[in-house]
C-alpha atoms as one frame of an Amber mdcrd trajectory, in Angstrom:
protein
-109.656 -40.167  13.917-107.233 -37.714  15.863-109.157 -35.021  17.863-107.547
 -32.433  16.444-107.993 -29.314  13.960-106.788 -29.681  10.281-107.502 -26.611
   8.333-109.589 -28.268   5.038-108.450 -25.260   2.902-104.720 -26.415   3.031
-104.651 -29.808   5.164-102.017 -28.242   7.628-102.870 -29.656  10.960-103.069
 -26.567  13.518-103.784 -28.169  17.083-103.977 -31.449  18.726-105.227 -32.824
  21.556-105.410 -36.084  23.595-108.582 -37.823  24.235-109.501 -37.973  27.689
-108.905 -40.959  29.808-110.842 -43.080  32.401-110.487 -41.011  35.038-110.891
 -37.640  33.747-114.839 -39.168  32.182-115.464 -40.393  35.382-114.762 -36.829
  37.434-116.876 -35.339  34.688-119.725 -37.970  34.946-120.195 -37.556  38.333
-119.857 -33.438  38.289-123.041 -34.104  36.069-124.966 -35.889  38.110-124.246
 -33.626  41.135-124.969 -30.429  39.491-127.984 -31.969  38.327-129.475 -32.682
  41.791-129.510 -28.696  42.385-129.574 -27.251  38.796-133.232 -29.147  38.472
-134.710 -27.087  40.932-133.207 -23.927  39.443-135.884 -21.403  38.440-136.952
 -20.297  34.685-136.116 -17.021  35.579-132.792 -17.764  36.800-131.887 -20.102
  34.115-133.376 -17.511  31.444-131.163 -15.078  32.806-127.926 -17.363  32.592
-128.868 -18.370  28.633-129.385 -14.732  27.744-125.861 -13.981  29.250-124.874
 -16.646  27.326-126.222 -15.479  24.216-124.832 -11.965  24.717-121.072 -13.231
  24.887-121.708 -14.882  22.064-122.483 -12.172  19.933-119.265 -10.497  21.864
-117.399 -13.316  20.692-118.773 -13.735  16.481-115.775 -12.632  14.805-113.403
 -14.959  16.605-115.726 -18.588  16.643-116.254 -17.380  13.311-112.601 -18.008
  12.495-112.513 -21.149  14.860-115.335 -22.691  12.709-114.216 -21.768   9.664
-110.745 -22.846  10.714-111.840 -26.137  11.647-114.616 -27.472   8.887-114.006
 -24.658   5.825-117.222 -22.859   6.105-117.013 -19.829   4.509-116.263 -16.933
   6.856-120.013 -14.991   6.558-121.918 -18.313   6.927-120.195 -19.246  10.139
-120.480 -15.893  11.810-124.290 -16.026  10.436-124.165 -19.290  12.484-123.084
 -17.874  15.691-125.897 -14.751  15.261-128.824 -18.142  14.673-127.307 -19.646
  17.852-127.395 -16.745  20.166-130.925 -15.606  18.830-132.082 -19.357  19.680
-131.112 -19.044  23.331-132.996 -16.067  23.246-135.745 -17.434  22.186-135.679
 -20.954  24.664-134.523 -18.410  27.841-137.901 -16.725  26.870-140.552 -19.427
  26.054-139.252 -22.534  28.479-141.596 -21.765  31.001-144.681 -21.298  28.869
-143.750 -24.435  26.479-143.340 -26.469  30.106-146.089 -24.753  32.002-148.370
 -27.404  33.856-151.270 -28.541  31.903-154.455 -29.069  33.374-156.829 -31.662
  31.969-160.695 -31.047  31.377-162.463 -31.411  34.512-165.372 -33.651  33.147
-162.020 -35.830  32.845-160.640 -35.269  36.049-164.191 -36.180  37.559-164.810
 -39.315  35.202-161.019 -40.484  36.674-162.336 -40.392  40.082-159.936 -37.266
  41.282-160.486 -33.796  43.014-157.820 -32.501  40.628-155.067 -33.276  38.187
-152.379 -31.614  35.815-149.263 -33.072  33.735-145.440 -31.324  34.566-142.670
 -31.613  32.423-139.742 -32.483  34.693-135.959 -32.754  33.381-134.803 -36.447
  33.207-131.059 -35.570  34.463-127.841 -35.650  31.839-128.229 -35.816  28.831
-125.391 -36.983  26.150-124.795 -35.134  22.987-123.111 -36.690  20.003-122.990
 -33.649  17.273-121.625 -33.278  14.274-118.763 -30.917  12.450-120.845 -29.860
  10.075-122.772 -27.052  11.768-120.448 -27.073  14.575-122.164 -24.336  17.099
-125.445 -24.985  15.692-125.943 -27.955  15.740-125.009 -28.254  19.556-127.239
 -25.377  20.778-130.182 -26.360  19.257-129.897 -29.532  21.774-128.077 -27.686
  24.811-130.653 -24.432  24.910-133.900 -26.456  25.373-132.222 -29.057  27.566
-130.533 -26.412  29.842-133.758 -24.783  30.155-135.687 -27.412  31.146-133.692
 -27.978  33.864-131.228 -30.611  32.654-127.508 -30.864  31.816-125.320 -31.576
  28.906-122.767 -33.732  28.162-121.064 -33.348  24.807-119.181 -35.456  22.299
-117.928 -33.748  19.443-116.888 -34.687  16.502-112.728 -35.156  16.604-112.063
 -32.170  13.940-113.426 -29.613  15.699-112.537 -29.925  18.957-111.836 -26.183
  19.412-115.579 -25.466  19.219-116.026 -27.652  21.694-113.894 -26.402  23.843
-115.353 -23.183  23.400-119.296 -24.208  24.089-118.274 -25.202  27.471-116.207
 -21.907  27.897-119.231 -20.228  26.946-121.711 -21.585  29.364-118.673 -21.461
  32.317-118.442 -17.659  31.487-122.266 -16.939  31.420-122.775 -18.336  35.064
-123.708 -21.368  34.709-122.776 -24.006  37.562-119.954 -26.288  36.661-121.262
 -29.656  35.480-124.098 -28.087  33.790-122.701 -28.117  30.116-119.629 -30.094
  29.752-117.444 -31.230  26.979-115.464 -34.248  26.598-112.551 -35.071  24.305
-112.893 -38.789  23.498-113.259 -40.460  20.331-116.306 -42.304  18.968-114.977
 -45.491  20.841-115.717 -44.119  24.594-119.357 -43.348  23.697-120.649 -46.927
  24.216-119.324 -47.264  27.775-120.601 -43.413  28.561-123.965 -44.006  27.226
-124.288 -47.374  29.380-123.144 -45.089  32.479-126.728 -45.182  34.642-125.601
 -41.869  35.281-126.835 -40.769  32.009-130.122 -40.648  31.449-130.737 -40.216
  27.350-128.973 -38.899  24.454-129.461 -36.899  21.320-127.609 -37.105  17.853
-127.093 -35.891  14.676-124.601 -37.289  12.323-124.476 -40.282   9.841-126.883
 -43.033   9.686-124.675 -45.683  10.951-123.848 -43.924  13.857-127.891 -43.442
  14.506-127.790 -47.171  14.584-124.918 -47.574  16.690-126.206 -44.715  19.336
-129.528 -45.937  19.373-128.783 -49.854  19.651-127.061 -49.472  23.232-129.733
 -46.564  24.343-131.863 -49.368  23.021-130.214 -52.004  25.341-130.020 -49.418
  28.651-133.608 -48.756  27.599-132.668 -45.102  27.614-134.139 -42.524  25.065
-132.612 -41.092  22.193-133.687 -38.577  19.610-131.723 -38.945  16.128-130.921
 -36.213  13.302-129.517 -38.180  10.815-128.875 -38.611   6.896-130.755 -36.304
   4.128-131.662 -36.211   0.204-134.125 -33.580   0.147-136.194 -33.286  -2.788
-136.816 -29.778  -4.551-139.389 -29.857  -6.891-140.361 -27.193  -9.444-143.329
 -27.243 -11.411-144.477 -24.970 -13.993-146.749 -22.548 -12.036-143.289 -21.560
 -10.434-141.128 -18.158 -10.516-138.807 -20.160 -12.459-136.045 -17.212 -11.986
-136.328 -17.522  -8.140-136.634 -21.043  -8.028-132.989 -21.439  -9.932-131.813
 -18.685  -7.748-132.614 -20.425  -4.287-131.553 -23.447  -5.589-127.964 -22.804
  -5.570-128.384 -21.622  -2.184-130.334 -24.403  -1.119-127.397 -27.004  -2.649
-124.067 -25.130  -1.510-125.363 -23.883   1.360-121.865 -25.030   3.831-120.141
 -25.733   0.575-123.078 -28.460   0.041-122.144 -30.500   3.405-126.271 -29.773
   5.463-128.639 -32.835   5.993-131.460 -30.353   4.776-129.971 -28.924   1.849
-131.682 -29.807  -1.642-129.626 -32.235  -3.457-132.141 -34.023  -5.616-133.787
 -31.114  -8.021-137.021 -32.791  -9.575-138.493 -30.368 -12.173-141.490 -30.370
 -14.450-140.640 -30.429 -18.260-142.249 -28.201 -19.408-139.871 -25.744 -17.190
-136.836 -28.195 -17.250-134.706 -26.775 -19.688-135.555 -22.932 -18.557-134.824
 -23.962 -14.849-131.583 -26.021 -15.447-130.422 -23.200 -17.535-130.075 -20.709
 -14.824-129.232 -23.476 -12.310-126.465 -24.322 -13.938-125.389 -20.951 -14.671
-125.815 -19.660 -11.039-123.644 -22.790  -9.821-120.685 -21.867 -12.464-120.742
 -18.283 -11.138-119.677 -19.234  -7.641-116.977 -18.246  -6.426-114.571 -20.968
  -4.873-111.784 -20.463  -2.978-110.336 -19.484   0.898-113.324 -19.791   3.180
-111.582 -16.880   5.044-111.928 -14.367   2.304-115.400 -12.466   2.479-116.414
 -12.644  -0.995-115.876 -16.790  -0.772-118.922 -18.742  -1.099-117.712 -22.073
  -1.212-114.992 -23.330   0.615-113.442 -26.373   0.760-115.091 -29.933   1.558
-114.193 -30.649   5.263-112.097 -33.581   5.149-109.886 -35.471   2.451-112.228
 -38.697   2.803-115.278 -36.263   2.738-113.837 -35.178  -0.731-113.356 -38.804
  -1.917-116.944 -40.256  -0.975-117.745 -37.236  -3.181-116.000 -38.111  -5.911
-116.390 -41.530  -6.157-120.500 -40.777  -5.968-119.935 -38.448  -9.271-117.534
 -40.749 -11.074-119.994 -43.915 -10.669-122.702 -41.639 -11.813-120.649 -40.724
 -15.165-119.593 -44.322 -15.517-123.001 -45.406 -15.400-124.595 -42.840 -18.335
-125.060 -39.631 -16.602-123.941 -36.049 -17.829-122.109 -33.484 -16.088-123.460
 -30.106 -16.711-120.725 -28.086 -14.856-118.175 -29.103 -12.584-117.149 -33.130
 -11.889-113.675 -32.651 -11.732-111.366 -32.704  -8.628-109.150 -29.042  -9.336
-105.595 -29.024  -8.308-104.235 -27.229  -5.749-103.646 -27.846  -1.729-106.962
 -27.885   0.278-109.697 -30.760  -0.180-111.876 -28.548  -2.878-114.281 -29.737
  -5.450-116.722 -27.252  -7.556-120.043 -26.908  -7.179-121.749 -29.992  -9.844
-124.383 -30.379 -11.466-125.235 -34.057 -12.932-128.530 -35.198 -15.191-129.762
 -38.678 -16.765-129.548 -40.127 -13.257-130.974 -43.530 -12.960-131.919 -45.567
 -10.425-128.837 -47.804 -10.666-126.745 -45.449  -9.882-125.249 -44.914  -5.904
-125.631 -40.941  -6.947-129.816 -41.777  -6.803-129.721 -43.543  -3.618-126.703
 -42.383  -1.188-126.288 -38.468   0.266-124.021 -36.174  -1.589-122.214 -34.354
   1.197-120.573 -31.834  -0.727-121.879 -29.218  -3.774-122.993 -31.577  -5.909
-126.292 -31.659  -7.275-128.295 -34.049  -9.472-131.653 -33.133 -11.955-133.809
 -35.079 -12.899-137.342 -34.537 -15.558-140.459 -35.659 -14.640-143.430 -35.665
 -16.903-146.443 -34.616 -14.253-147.326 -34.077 -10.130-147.599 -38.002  -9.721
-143.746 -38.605 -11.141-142.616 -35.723  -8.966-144.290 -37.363  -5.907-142.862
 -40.504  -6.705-139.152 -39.916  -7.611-139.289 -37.324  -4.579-139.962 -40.375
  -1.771-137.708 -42.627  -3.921-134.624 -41.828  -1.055-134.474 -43.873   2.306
-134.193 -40.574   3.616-137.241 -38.261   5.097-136.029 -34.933   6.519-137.279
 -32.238   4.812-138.758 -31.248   1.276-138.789 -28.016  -1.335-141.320 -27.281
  -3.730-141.911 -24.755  -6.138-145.583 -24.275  -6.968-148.177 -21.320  -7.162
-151.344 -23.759  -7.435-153.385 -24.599  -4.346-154.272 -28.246  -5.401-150.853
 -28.835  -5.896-149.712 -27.539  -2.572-152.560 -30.261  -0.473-151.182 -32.864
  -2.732-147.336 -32.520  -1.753-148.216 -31.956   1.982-150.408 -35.116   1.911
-147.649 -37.434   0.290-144.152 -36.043   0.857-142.646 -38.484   3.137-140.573
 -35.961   5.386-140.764 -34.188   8.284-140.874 -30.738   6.557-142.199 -29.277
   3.363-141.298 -25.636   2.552-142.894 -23.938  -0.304-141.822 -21.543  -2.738
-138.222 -20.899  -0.570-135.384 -22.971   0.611-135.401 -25.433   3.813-134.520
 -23.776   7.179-134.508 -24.248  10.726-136.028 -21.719  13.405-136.587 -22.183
  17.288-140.225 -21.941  16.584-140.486 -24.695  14.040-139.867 -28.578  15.114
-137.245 -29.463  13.192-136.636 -33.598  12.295-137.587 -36.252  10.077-138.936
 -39.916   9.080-137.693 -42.705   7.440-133.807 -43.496   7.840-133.327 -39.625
   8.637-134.248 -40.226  12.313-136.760 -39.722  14.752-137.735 -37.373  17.624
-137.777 -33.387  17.153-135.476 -30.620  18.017-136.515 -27.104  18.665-140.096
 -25.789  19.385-142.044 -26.884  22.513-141.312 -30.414  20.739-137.751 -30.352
  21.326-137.530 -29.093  24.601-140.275 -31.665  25.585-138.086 -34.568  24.133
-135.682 -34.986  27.275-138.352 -34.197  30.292-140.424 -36.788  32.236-143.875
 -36.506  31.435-145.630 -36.471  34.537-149.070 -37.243  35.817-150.176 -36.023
  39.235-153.404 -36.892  40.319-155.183 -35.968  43.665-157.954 -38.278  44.607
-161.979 -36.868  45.415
C-alpha cells in the first residue's frame, strides 16, 4: 500500500509520500536510543508538564486534525474532533497519575523479614523504545493511548502508522516536538508494513504494542516472539450486545445504533452481533432498524453527517462480500445491503437476521455499519451465541435484574462487560481483551505498567 492520503468520500488521492529508506531508520533508531539514556531519568513533574503542553496544543489545534482525520479515513467531522478532545483529556489524565500508578511499592514487613532482608520495595522502571504499530481507524486515538503512558513512564516511542494516514502521523510527532519534548522521544516513521520485521529485530528496541488486524497480531508477535521481546496486542472484535426483557427497550435500540456506526461501523469495540431475548425481539428490532434507516449518510465533512464513507475501496468490498454470502446463504436484510452509487467508497448502515452459523457474517468482523440480529429463547442461549466469536474484547448487555448481571460477568468471555450503555474506553479503565482479540492492557495503571521493568530491590539484614 502507498503511504499516502486518499480522501474515502471521493477516492481522489491528496498527498503522497515516500517511505523512508535504510538510512533515514537507522538515524532515527539511534536518536531513540540516545534520548532514551537521558529522557529515563527525566522527572514526573517535568514530563507531566511537557504532556500537559502537549495536550493544550492539541485542543489549539481540534478544528484542523479534525479535518486531517476526517480527510484521511472518512470519519465524520464531530466524531474526529470528539477524538482529539478524548486524546488531550487522556494526557491529562497520565501527566497527572504516572507517578502515583508507578510509585514504589513496599512489601509487608513480616515478608521482608521471612526473606531474610532489612528492607525491600518493587520500582517500575521504563524498558527503553518502544515500537508502535497503530491503526487508521482511530488515527490520534489509538496512538495516544500507547504514547501517553509510555512517555510518562519514562520511555520513548517509535511509530508505524498505517500508510493512509500518514498526515496524522506526521502530525503526532509535530505535536510532541512543539510541546518540548526532546527529539527522539516520540518519533514517526514512514515505512510500509515490510520494514517492521527488521525494526522490531533492531536490539535497539526493546518491545512493541499493536492494534490492528489479527494477522498482523500474529505477524508482530511471532518475531517479538523470536527476539524474546514483549508485545501487547489490540486486535480483532465481534462484540456481543445482548438485550433481555427486563431492559429499557427504547434506550437499548437507541444506543445500539450508536454502538454499531459508531466511525461509520469501522471500531474493534463496537457492537456488531445484537443477541436479543424474544420476548423483546420484535419491539427491539423495530426501533433498531428504524433508528439505522434514519441516518444520515453522506460527506463526513458536513456537520449534520453521521456516517461517512468506509475508509478504503477493499474495506468496502470485504464488507460486501460478508453481506452478500450472508443473503446467499438464507439470511434477510432488514434495511440497507446494497452498495449506492455515487463516487466515494459508501455503503448504508445494514441490518441482517436468520444468521446461521454457516455463514462467514457469524464468524468474521464486519468492519463497516453493518449489523446482524439474532433471537435467542433464554439467558443460557444468550451466553452461548455471545462467546460463539473467536473474538474476546468487550461485551454489551441490556438487563435490569441482578442475577442476570453475576451471570454475564461470570461467563462473558471478554475483557469488558458494560451494562445498560454502549462500550467505551477511558484512561481510568484497562482497556483489552482475550481470545484472538489480543492480550496485554492499555490505559489505567495496567497500561502504563505494560512497558516498565518490574523491579525487585532487596537490602539484606
Amino acid at each position: 500500500m502507498p503511504i499516502a492520503t486518499v480522501n474515502p468520500a471521493n477516492g481522489e488521492t491528496l498527498k503522497t509520500y515516500e517511505a523512508m529508506g535504510a538510512e533515514e531508520i537507522e538515524r532515527r533508531l539511534q536518536l531513540a536510543e540516545a534520548t532514551f539514556r537521558t529522557y529515563r531519568t527525566s522527572a514526573f513533574a517535568e514530563r507531566a508538564r511537557l504532556m500537559h503542553r502537549a495536550a493544550d496544543l492539541l485542543d489549539e489545534d481540534q478544528q484542523d486534525i479534525g479535518r486531517i482525520m476526517t480527510t484521511e479515513m472518512g470519519k465524520p467531522v464531530k466524531q474526529a474532533r470528539a477524538e482529539a478532545a478524548k486524546c488531550a483529556k487522556s494526557m491529562r489524565w497520565y501527566a497527572d497519575h504516572a507517578e502515583e500508578l508507578l510509585a514504589d511499592e513496599l512489601p509487608a514487613a513480616a515478608d521482608v523479614k521471612d526473606s531474610g532482608g532489612s528492607r525491600a520495595l518493587v520500582r517500575y522502571r521504563p524498558l527503553g523504545p518502544v515500537l508502535a504499530v497503530m491503526p487508521w481507524n482511530f488515527p490520534l486515538w489509538q496512538v495516544i493511548r500507547f504514547a501517553a503512558p509510555a512517555l510518562m513512564a519514562g520511555n520513548v516511542g517509535l511509530l508505524k502508522h498505517a500508510s493512509n494516514v500518514p498526515q496524522t502521523a506526521l502530525y503526532l510527532e509535530d505535536l510532541f516536538h512543539r510541546a518540548g519534548f526532546p527529539e527522539g522521544a516520540f518519533q514517526t516513521l514512514l515505512v510500509g508494513s515490510g520494514a517492521i520485521e527488521e525494526i522490531l529485530r533492531d536490539e535497539r528496541v526493546k518491545a512493541a504494542t499493536l492494534t490492528g488486524s489479527e494477522p498482523a497480531g500474529r505477524a508482530v508477535a511471532s518475531v517479538a516472539g523470536d527476539m524474546v521481546k514483549k508485545t501487547v496486542l489490540e486486535l480483532g472484535g465481534s462484540d456481543p450486545y445482548v438485550v433481555m426483557p427486563s431492559a429499557d427497550i427504547e434506550r437499548a435500540a437507541q444506543i445500539a445504533v450508536t454502538a454499531r456506526v459508531q466511525n461509520n461501523g469501522q471500531s474493534c469495540i463496537a457492537a456488531k452481533r445484537f443477541i436479543v431475548h424474544a420476548d423483546v425481539f420484535d419491539a427491539f428490532a423495530e426501533r433498531f432498524v428504524a433508528g439505522m434507516k434514519a441516518l444520515t449518510v453522506g460527506d463526513p465533512l458536513e456537520e449534520e453527517t453521521e456516517v461517512g464513507p468506509v475508509a478504503s475501496e477493499a474495506g468496502r468490498s470485504d464488507l460486501e462480500e460478508l453481506v452478500d454470502d450472508a443473503v446467499e446463504s438464507g439470511a434477510t436484510v432488514l434495511c440497507g445491503g446494497e452498495r449506492p452509487d455515487g463516487p466515494g467508497w459508501f455503503y448504508p448502515p445494514t441490518v441482517l437476521t436468520d444468521i446461521t452459523r454457516e455463514m462467514r457474517i457469524h464468524r468474521e468482523e464486519t468492519f463497516g455499519p453493518v449489523a446482524t440480529l439474532y433471537r435467542v429463547a433464554d439467558l443460557d442461549e444468550a451466553v452461548l451465541l455471545a462467546n460463539d466469536t473467536p473474538f474476546g474484547l468487550s461485551s454489551n448487555v441490556w438487563t435490569r435484574d441482578e442475577a442476570e448481571v453475576e451471570r454475564f460477568v461470570r461467563d462473558l468471555e471478554a475483557g469488558g462487560v458494560f451494562f445498560n450503555g454502549m462500550t467505551a474506553s477511558h484512561p481510568a479503565f484497562p482497556f483489552g481483551g482475550v481470545k484472538r482479540s489480543g492480550y496485554g492492557r492499555e490505559l489505567s495503571e495496567h497500561g502504563i505498567r505494560e512497558f516498565c521493568n518490574i523491579t525487585t530491590v532487596w537490602h539484606g539484614a
